[in-house]
Coordinates of C-alpha atoms in Angstrom, one line a residue:
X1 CA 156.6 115.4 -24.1
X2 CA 153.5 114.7 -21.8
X3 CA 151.0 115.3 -25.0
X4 CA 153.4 113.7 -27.5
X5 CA 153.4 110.7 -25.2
X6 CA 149.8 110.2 -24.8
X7 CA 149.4 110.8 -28.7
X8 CA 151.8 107.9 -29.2
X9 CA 149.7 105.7 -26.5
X10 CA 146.1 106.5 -27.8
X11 CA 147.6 105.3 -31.4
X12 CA 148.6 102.2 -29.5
X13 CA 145.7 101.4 -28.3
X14 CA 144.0 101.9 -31.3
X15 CA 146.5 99.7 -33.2
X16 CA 145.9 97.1 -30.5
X17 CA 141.9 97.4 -30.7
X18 CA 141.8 97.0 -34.8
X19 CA 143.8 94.6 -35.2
X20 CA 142.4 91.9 -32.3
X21 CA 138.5 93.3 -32.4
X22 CA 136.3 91.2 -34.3
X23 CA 135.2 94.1 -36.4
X24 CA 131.9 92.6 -37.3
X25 CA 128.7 94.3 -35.5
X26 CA 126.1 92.3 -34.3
X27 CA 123.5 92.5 -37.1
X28 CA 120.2 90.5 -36.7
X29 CA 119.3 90.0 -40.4
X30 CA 121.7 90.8 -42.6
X31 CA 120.8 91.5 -46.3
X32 CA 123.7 89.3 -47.7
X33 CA 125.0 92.0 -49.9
X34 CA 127.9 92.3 -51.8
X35 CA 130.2 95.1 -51.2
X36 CA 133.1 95.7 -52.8
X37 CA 136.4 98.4 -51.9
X38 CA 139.3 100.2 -54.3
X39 CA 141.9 103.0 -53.8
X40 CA 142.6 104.9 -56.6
X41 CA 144.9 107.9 -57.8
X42 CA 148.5 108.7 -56.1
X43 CA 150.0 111.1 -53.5
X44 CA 152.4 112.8 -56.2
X45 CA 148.9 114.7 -57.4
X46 CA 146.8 114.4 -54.0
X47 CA 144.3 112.3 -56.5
X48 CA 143.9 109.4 -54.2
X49 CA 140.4 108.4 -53.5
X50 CA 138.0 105.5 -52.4
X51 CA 135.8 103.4 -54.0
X52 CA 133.1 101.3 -52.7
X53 CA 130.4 99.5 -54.7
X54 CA 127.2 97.4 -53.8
X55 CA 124.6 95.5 -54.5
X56 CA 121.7 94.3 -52.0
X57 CA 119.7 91.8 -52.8
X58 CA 115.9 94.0 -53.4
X59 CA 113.5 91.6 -51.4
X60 CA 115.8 92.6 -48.5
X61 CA 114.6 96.1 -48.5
X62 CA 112.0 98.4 -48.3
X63 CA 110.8 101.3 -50.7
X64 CA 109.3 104.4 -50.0
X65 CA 107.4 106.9 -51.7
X66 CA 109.3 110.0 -52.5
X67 CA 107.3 113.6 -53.0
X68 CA 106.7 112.6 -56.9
X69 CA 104.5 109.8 -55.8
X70 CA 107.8 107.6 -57.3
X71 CA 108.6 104.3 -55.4
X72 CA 112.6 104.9 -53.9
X73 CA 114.9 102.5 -52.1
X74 CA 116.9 104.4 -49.5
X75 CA 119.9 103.4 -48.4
X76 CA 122.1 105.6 -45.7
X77 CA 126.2 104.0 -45.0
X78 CA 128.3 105.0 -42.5
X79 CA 132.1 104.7 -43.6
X80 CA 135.1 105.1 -41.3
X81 CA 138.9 104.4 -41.9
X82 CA 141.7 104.1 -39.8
X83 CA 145.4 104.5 -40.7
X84 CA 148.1 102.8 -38.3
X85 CA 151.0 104.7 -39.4
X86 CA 149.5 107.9 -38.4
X87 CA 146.4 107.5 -36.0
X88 CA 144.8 109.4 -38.7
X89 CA 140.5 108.6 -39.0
X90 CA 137.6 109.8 -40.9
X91 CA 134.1 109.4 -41.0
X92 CA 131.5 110.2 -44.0
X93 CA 128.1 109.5 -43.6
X94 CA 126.0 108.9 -47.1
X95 CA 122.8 108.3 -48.2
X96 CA 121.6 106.8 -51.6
X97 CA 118.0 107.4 -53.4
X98 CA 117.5 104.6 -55.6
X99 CA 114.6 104.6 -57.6
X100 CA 112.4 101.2 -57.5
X101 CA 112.9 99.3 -60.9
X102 CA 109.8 98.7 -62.7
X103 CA 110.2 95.3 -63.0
X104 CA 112.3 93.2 -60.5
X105 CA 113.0 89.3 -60.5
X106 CA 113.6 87.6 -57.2
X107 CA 116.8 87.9 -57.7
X108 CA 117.4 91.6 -58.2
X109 CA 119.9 93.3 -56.6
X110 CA 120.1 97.3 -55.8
X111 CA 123.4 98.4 -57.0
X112 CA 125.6 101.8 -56.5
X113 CA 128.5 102.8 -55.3
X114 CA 130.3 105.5 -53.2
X115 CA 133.0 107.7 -53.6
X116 CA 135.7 109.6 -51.3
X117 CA 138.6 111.2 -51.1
X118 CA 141.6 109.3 -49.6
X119 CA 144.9 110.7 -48.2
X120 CA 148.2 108.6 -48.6
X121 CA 148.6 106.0 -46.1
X122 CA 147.6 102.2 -45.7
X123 CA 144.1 102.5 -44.8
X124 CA 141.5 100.0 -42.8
X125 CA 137.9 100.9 -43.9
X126 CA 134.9 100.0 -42.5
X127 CA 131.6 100.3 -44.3
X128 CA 128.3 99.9 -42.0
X129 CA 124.5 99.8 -44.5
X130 CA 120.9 100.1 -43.6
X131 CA 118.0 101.8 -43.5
X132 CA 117.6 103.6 -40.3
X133 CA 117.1 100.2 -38.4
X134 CA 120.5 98.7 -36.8
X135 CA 119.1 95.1 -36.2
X136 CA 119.2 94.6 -40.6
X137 CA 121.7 95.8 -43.2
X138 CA 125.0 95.0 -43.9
X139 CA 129.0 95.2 -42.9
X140 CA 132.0 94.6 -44.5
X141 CA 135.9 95.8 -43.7
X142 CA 138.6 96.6 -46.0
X143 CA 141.9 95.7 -44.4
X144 CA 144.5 97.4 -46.9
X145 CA 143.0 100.7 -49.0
X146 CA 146.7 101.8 -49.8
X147 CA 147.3 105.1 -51.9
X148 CA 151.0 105.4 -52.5
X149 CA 153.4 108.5 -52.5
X150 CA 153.8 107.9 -56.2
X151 CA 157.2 108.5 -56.2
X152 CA 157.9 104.9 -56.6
X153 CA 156.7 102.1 -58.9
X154 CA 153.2 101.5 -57.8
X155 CA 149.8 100.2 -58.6
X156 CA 146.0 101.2 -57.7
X157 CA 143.8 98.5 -56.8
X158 CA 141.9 96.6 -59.5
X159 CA 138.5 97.7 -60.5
X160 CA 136.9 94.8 -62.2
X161 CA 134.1 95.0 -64.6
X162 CA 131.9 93.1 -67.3
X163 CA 129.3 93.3 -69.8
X164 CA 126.3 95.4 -68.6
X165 CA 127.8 96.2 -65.5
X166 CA 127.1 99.5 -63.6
X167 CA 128.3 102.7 -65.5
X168 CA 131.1 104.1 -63.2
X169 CA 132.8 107.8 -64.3
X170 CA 136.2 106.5 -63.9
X171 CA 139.2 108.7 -63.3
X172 CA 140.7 108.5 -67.0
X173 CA 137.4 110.2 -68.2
X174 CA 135.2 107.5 -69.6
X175 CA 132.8 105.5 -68.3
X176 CA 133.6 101.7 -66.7
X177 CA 131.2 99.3 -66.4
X178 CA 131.4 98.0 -62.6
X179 CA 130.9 94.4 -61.8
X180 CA 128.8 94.7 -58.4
X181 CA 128.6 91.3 -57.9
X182 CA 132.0 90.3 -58.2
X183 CA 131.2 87.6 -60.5
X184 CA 131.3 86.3 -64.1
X185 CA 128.9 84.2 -66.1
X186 CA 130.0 81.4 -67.8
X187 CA 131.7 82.5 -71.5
X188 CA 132.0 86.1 -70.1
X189 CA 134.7 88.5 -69.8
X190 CA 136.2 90.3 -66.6
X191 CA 137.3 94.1 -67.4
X192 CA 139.9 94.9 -65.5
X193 CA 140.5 99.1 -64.4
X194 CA 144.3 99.9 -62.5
X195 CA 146.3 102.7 -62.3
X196 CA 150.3 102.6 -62.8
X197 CA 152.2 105.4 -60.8
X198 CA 155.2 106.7 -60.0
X199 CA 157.1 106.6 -64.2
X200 CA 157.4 109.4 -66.3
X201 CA 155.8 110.1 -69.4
X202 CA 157.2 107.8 -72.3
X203 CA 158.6 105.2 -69.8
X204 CA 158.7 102.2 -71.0
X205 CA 156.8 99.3 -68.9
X206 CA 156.3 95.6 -69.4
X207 CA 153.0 94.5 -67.4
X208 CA 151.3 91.0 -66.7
X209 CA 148.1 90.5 -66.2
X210 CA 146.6 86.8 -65.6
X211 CA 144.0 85.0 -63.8
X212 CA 145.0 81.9 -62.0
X213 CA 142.8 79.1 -59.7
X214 CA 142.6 80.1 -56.2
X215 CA 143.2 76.5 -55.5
X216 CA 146.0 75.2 -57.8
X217 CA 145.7 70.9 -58.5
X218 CA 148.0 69.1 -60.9
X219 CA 145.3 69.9 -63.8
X220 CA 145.0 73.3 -63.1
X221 CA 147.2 74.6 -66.1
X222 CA 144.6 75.5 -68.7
X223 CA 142.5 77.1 -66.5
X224 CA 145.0 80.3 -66.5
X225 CA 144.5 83.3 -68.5
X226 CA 147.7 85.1 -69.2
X227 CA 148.2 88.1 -70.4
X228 CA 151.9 90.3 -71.2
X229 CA 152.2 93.7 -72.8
X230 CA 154.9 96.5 -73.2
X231 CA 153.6 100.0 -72.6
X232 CA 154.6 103.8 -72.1
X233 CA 154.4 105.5 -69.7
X234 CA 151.3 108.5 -70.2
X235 CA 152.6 110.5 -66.8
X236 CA 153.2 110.3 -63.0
X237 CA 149.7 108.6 -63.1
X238 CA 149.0 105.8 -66.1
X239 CA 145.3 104.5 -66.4
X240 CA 145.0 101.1 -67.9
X241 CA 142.2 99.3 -69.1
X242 CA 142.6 95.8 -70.1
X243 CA 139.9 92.8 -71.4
X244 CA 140.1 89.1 -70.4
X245 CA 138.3 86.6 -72.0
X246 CA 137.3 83.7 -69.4
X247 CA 135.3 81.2 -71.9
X248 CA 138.0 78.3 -70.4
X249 CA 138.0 78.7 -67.1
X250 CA 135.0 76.6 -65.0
X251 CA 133.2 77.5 -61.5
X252 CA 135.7 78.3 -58.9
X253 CA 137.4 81.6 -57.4
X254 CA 140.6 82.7 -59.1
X255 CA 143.4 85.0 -58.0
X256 CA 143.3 88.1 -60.4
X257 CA 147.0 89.6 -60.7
X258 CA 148.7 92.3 -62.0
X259 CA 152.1 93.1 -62.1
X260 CA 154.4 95.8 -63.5
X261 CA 158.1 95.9 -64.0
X262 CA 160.3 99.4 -65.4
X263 CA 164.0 99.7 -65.0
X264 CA 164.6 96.8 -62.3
X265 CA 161.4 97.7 -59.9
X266 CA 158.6 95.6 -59.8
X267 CA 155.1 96.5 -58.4
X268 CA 151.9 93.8 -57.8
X269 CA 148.2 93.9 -56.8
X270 CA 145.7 90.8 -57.1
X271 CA 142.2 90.5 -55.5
X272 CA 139.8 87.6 -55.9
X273 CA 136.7 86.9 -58.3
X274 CA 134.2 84.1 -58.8
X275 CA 133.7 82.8 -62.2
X276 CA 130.5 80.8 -62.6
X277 CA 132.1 78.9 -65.8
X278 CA 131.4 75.0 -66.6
X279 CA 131.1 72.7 -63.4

């Protein structure tokens, strides 16, 4: 019991530590990037997996030349997550070669994104940028990366997109073009990636999908976009692409939600995304 009991103590502590630490390093100059996280994919076929995207704004960086004489950005990240169920951890180390645009505005961004495997559990992933200096780059923390047992009802995170967005090889096969930035221009559309588990094939399923103001006020009403389907089921695992047009809605942050009900069970995700409509 002496092992079993210092196990249960380290995990403790560990609990204790993530959840009061502030998290965020000291970083002198931060590029203000946007970086985005997803789980993906179920326990029932050990599919899960993480997703993280960026974009850093380009006058925040430096380029070097690679051995073609070709201008590169490169960009190393450090990701580490942390399950409190199980005291599990992991750590991947990345690097990204980016080659320099030909042609960059001011406001140019360099934009990717990372991907890694990702056991069930609720996970807590950090995501530390740079390049090679720890005074500059860029930090973010995912609180909830859950990849469920899928034998249950379930959803995937929500992997939003748009037009001209970064090509992504999603799971379902195709490509999916990621929205980096996490917002939309005014008249645009947000595509919307998710994953259903835990039906069988042919189950029938009746989802919603709508877009309301983070901020409800009493005039709020038209600025929802709503939509309702009934589906089947394609397997254990059910990819789902959906389109929503936003033309109505003006500048503000809206909850994105999704929701999925089969035979009395009833499953929901939502994140948050900026819509730079009408003023």
């Amino acid at each position: 019991t002496g092992p079993q009991a210092a196990v249960a103590l380290s995990r403790a502590d560990a609990d204790v530590a993530v959840r009061t630490d502030s998290h965020t390093p000291l970083i002198l100059r931060p590029w203000g990037a946007v970086i985005q996280a997803f789980a993906l994919g179920s326990g029932v076929d050990q599919s899960g997996e993480g997703l993280v995207t960026f974009a850093i704004p380009i006058d925040s960086l430096h380029a070097m030349r690679a051995p073609n004489g070709q201008l590169v950005y490169q960009v190393t990240a450090r990701i580490v997550g942390y399950d409190r169920a199980s005291g599990r951890m992991f750590t991947i180390d990345s690097v990204r070669e980016i080659a320099a645009p030909k042609q960059a505005g001011a406001q140019a961004h360099l934009s990717g994104w990372f991907e890694f495997a990702l056991d069930t559990g609720d996970w807590q992933v950090a995501i530390r940028m740079n390049q090679g200096l720890d005074s500059t780059g860029a930090y973010a923390l995912a609180s909830h990366l859950r990849v469920d047992a899928g034998t249950t009802l379930s959803l995937s995170d929500l992997v939003t997109g748009s037009a001209n967005g970064l090509d992504w090889p999603a799971p379902d096969g195709g490509t999916f073009p990621l929205n980096v930035l996490g917002a939309w221009p005014a008249g645009g559309s947000a595509e919307v990636y998710y994953e259903v588990n835990g039906l069988h094939a042919d189950e029938p399923y009746h989802a919603m999908v709508e877009v309301r103001p983070l901020e409800p006020t009493a005039t709020a009403a038209k600025d929802v976009v709503h939509l309702e389907s009934t589906d089947r089921a394609t397997g254990p695992v059910t990819t789902v692409r959906k389109s929503l047009g936003l033309a109505q809605l003006k500048f503000g942050i809206y909850r994105l939600i999704v929701s999925v009900d089969a035979g009395g069970r009833h499953a929901e995700r939502e994140q948050h995304i900026l819509v730079l409509g009408r003023k």
